[in-house]
XYZ file of C-alpha atoms in Angstrom:
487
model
C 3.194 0.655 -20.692
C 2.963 -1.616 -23.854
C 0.673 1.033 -25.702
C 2.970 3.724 -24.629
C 6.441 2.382 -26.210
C 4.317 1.698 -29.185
C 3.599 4.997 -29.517
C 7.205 6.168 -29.073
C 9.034 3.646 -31.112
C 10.746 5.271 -34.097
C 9.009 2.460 -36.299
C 5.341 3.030 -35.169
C 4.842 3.956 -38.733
C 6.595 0.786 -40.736
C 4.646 -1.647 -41.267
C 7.351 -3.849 -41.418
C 8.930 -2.857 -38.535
C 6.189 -1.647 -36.193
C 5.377 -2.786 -33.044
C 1.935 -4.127 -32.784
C 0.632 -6.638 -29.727
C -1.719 -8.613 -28.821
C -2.999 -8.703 -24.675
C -5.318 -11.387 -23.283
C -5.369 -11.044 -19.556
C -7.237 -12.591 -16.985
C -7.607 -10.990 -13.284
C -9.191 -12.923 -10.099
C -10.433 -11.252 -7.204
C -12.319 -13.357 -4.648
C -14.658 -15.283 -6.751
C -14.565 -13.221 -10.227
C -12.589 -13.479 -12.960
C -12.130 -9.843 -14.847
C -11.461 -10.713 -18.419
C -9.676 -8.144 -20.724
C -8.880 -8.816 -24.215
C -7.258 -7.406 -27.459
C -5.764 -8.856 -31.284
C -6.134 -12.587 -31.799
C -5.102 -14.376 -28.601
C -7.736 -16.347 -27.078
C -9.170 -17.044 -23.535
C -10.923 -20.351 -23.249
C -12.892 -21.571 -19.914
C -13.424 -25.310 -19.264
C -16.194 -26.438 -16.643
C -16.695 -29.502 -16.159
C -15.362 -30.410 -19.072
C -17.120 -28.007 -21.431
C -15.124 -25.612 -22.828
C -16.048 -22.012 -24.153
C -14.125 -19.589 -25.941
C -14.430 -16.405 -24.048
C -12.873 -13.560 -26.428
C -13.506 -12.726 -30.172
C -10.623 -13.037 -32.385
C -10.100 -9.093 -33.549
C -8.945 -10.678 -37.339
C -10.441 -9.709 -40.840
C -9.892 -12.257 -43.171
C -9.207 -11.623 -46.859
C -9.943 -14.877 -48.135
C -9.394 -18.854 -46.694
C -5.337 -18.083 -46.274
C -4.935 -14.320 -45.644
C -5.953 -12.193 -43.023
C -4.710 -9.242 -41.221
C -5.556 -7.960 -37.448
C -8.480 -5.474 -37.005
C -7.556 -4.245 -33.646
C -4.516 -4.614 -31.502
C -2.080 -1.980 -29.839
C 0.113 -0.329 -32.006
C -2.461 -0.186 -34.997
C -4.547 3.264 -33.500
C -3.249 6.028 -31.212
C -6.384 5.199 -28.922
C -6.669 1.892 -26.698
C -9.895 -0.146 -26.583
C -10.252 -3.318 -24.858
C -13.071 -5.814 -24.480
C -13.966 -6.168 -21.216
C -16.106 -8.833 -19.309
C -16.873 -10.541 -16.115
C -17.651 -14.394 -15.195
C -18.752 -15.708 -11.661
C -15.869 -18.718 -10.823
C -16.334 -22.273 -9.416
C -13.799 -24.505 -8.030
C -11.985 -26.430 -10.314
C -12.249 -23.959 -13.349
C -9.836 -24.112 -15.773
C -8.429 -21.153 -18.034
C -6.439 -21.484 -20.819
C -4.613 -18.024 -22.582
C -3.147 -19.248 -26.007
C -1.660 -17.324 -28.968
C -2.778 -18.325 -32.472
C -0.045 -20.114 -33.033
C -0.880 -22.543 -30.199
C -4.834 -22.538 -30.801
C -4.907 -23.385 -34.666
C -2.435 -26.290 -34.597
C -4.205 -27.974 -31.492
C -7.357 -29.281 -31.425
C -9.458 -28.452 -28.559
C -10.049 -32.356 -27.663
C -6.351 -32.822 -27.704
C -6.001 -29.729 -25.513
C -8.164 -31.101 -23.120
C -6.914 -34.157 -23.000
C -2.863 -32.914 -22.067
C -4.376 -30.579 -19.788
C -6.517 -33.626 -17.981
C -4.088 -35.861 -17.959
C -1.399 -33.474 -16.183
C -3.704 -31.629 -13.647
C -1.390 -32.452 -10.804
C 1.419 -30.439 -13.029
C 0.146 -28.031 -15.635
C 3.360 -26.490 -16.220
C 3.831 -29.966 -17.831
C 0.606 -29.903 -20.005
C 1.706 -26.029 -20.981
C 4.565 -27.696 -22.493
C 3.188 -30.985 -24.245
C 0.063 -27.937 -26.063
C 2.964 -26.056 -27.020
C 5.858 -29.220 -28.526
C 1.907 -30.537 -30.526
C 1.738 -27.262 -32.005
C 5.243 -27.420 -33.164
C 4.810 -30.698 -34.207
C 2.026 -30.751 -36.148
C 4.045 -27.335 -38.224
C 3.294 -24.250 -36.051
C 5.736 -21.704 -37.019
C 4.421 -19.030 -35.457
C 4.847 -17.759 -31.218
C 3.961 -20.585 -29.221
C 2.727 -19.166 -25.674
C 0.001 -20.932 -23.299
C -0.763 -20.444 -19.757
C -3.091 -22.583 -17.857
C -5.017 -21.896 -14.590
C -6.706 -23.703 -12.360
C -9.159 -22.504 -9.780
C -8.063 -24.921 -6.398
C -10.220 -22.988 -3.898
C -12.336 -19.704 -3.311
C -12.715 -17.761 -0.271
C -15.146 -19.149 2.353
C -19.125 -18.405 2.097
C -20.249 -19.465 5.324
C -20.152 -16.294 7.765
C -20.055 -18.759 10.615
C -16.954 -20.577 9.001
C -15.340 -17.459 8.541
C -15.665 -16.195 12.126
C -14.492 -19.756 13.579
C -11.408 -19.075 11.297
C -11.260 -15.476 13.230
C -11.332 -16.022 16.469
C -9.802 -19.975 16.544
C -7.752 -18.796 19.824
C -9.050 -16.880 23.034
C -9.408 -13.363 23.969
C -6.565 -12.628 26.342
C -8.229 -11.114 29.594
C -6.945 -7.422 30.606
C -3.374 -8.026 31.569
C -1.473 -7.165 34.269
C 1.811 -5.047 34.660
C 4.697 -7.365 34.976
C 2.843 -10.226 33.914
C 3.965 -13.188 31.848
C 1.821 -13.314 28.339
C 2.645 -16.000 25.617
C 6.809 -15.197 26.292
C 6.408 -11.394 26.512
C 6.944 -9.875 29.783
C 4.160 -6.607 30.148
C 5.958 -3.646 31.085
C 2.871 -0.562 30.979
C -0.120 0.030 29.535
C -0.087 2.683 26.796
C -3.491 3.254 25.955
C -6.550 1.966 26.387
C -10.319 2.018 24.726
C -13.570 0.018 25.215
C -12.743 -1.810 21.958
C -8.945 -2.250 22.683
C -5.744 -2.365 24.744
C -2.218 -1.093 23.526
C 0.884 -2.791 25.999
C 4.796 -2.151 26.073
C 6.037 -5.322 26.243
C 9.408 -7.328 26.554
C 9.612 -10.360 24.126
C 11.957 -12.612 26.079
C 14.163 -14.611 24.340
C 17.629 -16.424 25.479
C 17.670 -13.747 28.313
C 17.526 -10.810 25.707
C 14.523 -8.271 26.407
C 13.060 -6.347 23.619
C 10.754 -3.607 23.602
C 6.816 -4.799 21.748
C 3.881 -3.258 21.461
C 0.930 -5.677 22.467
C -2.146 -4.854 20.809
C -5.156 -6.964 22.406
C -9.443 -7.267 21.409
C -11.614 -6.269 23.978
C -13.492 -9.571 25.166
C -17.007 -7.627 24.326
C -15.835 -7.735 20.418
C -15.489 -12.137 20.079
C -18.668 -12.430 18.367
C -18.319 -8.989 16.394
C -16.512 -11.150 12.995
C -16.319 -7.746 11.268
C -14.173 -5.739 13.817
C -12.128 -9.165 14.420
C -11.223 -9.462 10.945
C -10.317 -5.582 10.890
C -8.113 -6.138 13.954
C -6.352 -9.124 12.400
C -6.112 -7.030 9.134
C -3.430 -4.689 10.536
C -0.865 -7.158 11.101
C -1.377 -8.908 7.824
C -0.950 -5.679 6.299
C 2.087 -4.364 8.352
C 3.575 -7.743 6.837
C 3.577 -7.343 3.537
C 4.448 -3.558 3.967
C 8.130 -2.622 3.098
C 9.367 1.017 4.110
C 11.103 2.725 6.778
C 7.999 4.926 7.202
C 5.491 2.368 8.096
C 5.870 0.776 11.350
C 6.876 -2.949 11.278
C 5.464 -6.193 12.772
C 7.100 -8.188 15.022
C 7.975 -11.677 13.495
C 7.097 -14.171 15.345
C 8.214 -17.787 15.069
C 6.271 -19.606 17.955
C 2.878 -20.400 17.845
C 0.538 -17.843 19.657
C -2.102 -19.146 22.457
C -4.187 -15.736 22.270
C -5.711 -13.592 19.906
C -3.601 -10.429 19.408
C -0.975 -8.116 17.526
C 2.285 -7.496 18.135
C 4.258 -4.859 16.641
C 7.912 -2.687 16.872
C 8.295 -0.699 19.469
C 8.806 3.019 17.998
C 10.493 5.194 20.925
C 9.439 9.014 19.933
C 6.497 11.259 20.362
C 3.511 11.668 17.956
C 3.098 14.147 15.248
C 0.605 15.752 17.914
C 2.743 16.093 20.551
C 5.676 16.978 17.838
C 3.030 20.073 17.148
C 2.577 21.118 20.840
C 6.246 21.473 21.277
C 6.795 23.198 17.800
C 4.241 25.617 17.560
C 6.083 27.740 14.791
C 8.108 24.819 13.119
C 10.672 26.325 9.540
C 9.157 25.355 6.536
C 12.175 23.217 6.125
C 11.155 20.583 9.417
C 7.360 21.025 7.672
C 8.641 19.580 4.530
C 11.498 16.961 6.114
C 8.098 15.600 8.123
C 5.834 15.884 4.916
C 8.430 14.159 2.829
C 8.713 10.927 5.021
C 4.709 10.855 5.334
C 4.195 10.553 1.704
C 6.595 7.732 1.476
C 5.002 5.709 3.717
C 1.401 6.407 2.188
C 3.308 5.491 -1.152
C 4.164 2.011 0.444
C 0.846 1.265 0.528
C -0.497 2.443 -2.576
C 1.902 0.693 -4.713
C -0.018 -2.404 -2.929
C -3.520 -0.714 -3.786
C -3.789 0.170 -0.030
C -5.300 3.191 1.335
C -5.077 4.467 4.444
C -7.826 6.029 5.505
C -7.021 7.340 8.928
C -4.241 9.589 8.667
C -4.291 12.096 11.582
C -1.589 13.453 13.958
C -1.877 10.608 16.193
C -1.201 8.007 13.686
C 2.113 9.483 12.853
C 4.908 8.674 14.880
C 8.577 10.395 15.182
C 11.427 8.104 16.855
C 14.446 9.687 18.424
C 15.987 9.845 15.444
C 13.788 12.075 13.594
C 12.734 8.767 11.434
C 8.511 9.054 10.583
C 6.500 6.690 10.977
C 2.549 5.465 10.019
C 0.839 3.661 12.557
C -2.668 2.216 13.123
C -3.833 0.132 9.955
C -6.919 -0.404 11.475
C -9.490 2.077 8.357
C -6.916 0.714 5.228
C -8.881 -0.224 2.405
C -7.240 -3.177 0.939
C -8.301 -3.672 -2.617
C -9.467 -7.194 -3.423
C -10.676 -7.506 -0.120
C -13.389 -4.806 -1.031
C -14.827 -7.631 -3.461
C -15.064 -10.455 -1.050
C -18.239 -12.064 -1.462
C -18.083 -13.336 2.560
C -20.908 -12.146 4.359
C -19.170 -10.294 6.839
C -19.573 -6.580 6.635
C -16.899 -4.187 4.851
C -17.553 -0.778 5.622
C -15.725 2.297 4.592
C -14.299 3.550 7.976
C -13.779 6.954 7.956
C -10.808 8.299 10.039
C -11.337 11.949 12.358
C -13.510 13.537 11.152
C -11.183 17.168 10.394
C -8.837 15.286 8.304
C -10.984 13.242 6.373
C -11.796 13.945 2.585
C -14.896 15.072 1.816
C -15.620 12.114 -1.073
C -16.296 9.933 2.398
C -18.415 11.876 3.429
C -20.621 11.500 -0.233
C -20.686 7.675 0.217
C -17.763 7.549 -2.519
C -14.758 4.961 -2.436
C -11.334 6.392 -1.058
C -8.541 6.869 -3.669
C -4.637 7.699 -3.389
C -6.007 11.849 -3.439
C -8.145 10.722 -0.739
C -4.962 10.286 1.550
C -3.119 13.207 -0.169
C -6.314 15.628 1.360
C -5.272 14.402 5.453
C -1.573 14.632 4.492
C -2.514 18.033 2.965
C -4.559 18.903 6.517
C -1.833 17.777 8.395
C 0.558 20.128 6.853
C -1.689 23.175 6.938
C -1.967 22.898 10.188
C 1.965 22.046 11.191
C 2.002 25.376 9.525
C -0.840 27.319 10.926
C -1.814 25.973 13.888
C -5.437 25.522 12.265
C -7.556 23.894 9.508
C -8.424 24.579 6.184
C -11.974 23.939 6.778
C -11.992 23.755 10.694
C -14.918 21.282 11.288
C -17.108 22.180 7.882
C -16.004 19.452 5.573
C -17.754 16.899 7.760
C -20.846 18.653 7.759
C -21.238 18.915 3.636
C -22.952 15.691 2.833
C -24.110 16.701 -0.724
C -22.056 18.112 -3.812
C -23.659 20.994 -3.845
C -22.510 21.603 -0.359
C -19.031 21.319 -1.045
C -19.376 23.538 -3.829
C -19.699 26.010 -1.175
C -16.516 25.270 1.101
C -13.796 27.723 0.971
C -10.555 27.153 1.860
C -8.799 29.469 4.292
C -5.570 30.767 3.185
C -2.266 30.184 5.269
C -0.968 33.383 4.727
C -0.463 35.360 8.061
C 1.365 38.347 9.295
C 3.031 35.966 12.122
C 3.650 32.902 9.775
C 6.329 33.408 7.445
C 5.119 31.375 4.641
C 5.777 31.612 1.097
C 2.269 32.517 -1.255
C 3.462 29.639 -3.417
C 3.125 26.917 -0.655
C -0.235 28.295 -0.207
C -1.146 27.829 -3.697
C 0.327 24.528 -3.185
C -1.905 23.839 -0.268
C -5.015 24.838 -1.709
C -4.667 22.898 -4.625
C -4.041 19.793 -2.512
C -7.264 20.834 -0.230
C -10.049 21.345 -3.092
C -13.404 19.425 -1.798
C -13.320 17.710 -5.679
C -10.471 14.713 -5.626
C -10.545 15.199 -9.718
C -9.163 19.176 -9.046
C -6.383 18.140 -7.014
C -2.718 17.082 -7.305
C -2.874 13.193 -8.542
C 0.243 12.264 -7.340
C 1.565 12.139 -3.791
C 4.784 13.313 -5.272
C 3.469 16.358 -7.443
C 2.469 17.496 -3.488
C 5.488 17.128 -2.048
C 7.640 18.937 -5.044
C 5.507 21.453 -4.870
C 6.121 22.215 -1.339
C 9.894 22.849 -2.379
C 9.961 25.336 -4.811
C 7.055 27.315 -7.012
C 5.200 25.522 -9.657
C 4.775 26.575 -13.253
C 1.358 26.998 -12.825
C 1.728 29.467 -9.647
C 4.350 31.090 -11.917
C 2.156 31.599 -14.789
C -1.176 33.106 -13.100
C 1.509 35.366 -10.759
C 3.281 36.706 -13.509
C 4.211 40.292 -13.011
C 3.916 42.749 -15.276
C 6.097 43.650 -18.221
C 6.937 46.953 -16.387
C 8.074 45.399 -13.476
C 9.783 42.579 -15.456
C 11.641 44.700 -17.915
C 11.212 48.360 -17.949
C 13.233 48.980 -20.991
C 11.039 47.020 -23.018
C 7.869 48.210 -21.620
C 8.810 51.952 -22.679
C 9.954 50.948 -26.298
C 6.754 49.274 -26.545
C 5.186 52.703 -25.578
C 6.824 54.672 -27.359
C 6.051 52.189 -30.561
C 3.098 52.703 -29.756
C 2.953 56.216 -29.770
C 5.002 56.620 -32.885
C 2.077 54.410 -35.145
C -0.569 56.784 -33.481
C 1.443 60.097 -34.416
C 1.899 58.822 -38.540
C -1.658 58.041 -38.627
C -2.730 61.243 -37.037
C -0.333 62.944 -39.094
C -1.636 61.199 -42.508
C -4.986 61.363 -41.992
C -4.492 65.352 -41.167
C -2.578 65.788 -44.577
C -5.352 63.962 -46.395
């Protein structure tokens, strides 16, 4: 974004008045700290009280007092940034300074504020920065201090006694008190689960929960436990209509399980069985709420995974809703270093992109290819691929899938929304639309590209043009027939 306005400002060419910034940035995921780095401010590391300089100043000096920078954003249309890794311990300590901070500070004296204020290093931020000052820094003064407190947990058999601290409720029984929810019916049922409608009771007021319970056989399984315990930790920090909610609760639990809204509706499945020939209009409306759920949770680097029919839920009110968090990819969680397995769980098999099926790491367009399933077949009745896509487990054999148009004699469906469809469905994530929204535009009117490759001809466009073109034409070829016979 940075880059970008620098590129658009009016002054990108004045030297004097051209914007041109420096970016030091340091990003931790489990226990590794990305480093990326640009211009002259400076990322130091302290371990036990050594401390390293982890970037290169990008400066070219002139002589002993003048220098200029080398490489920063502003300075070339292109963007390069040095990139590196480093393995954390507890109790690491990163400093991000500017050079107005750095050369007026000795490192000694830095260390010394920063030990001597560990307990508040917003404090020792501010003693590095009045030093500079001090001691006739005139230039930006900006430090940022970080201190590594405590890392995720090694010990697989540490993390599972985190997982499962409380019991496995037993099956429960209709009508029967559980943890201040009264169980009403049971809704479905697995060998690895059990979904209830419940009653939360509070001060005499009933209302409607879905109980989600472990199957007793899964306690010493720590990978599917942490996956179960993963949806409601995700449903939490998940903000949209489209998404279905947790329920918030305030009392402690005495069992191991989920509890979320209560969505009163029918599934997109059932929504199909009872539409068979839906307008393009409720295919879009549905389409349209869909995609902004699945944007909820990629603006939180979240991705599905699992998006079928039966993970799609429509309330009374014609409201959509994504259900079952139980395949999202959560990224920083793909990089924890705990032992516990973190597979890639692929959703149904007919509405999962074929990139899973290569081994390869979901994406955003990985979710667009179900949604783009799911509304193929709202409109058809079929899929793209039927059950082929899950059979290609090489490149080559994708290569080879070919997508079956939607056009029909008994469908009434524009050949513009098929182009849009295909596009969406190509095997290769890099050939199709990368934005959920592109998708769902495209659904509403023709694209420019559709337009372009479908133009018709210039007789059919404009006649009158067409025939003084011919008749131009025709005119050249009688003078030059008629000169070359007089010659």
């Amino acid at each position: 974004m940075l880059h970008s306005q620098t590129q658009k400002s009016e002054h990108r060419f004045d030297k004097n008045k051209g914007y041109v910034c420096t970016l030091s940035a340091v990003i931790i995921k489990s226990t590794t700290a990305y480093l990326f780095h640009l211009g002259d401010s400076r990322i130091y590391h302290i371990r036990n009280g050594s401390p390293q300089q982890l970037t290169e100043d990008h400066r070219t000096w002139v002589s002993s007092e003048q220098s200029y920078l080398s490489r920063a954003m502003g300075i070339f249309p292109q963007l390069e940034l040095d990139y590196s890794s480093l393995a954390i311990e507890i109790d690491d300590v990163f400093i991000l300074a500017t050079d107005g901070v750095y050369e007026h500070v000795p490192m000694d004296i830095l260390q010394a504020f920063i030990q001597e204020n560990l307990d508040d290093l917003h404090s020792a931020a501010k003693l590095i920065g009045d030093y500079a000052y001090s001691n006739g820094s005139t230039d930006n003064l900006s430090v940022q201090i970080v201190r590594v407190d405590s890392l995720p947990s090694q010990d697989a058999q540490e993390r599972i006694q985190q997982l499962t601290e409380l019991p496995f409720p037993p099956a429960l029984a209709i009508r029967a008190d559980f943890d201040g929810f009264k169980i009403l019916r049971n809704i479905h049922s697995t060998s690895r689960s059990r979904v209830y409608l419940a009653e939360e009771i509070q001060q005499g007021v009933g209302k409607p929960v879905v109980i989600k319970t472990l199957s007793v056989d899964l306690q010493d399984d720590a990978a599917s436990v942490e996956r179960f315990l993963l949806e409601e930790w995700i449903a939490k920090r998940i903000n949209s209509a489209h998404v279905m909610k947790p329920c918030i609760q305030t009392r402690k639990r005495d069992y191991l399980y989920t509890a979320f809204e209560f969505i009163e509706g029918q599934t997109l499945t059932q929504w199909m069985v009872d539409n068979p020939k839906p307008s393009l209009q409720a295919v879009r409306e549905i389409v349209g709420q869909i995609a902004k759920g699945l944007q909820a949770f990629h603006r939180l680097e979240m991705i599905h995974q699992d998006l079928r029919p039966e993970n799609i839920m429509i309330d009374n009110s014609g409201v959509v809703k994504i259900i079952d968090f139980g395949s999202t990819k959560v990224a920083g969680l793909m990089e924890m270093t705990s032992p516990i397995a973190q597979q890639n769980i692929l959703g149904t098999a007919q509405y999962t992109a074929p990139e899973y099926f290569l081994g390869e790491v979901g994406a955003p367009r990985s979710d667009l290819f179900s949604l783009a399933v799911i509304t193929y077949q709202m409109l058809t009745g079929k899929l793209p691929f039927g059950a082929e896509v899950a059979k290609t487990r090489t490149k080559s054999a994708q290569d080879k899938l070919r997508y079956r148009t939607a056009l029909h004699d008994d469908r009434e469906i524009p050949a513009w929304v098929d182009d849009t469809l295909k596009k969406a469905l190509q095997p290769n994530p890099l050939k199709r639309y990368q934005e959920l929204s592109e998708f769902v535009f495209d659904l509403s009117q023709p694209s420019q590209s559709f337009l372009s490759k479908n133009k018709p001809p210039l007789l059919e466009r404009d006649p009158v043009k067409f025939w003084q073109g011919i008749s131009a034409i025709l005119v050249v070829i009688i003078l030059f027939l008629l000169s070359h016979k007089s010659t």
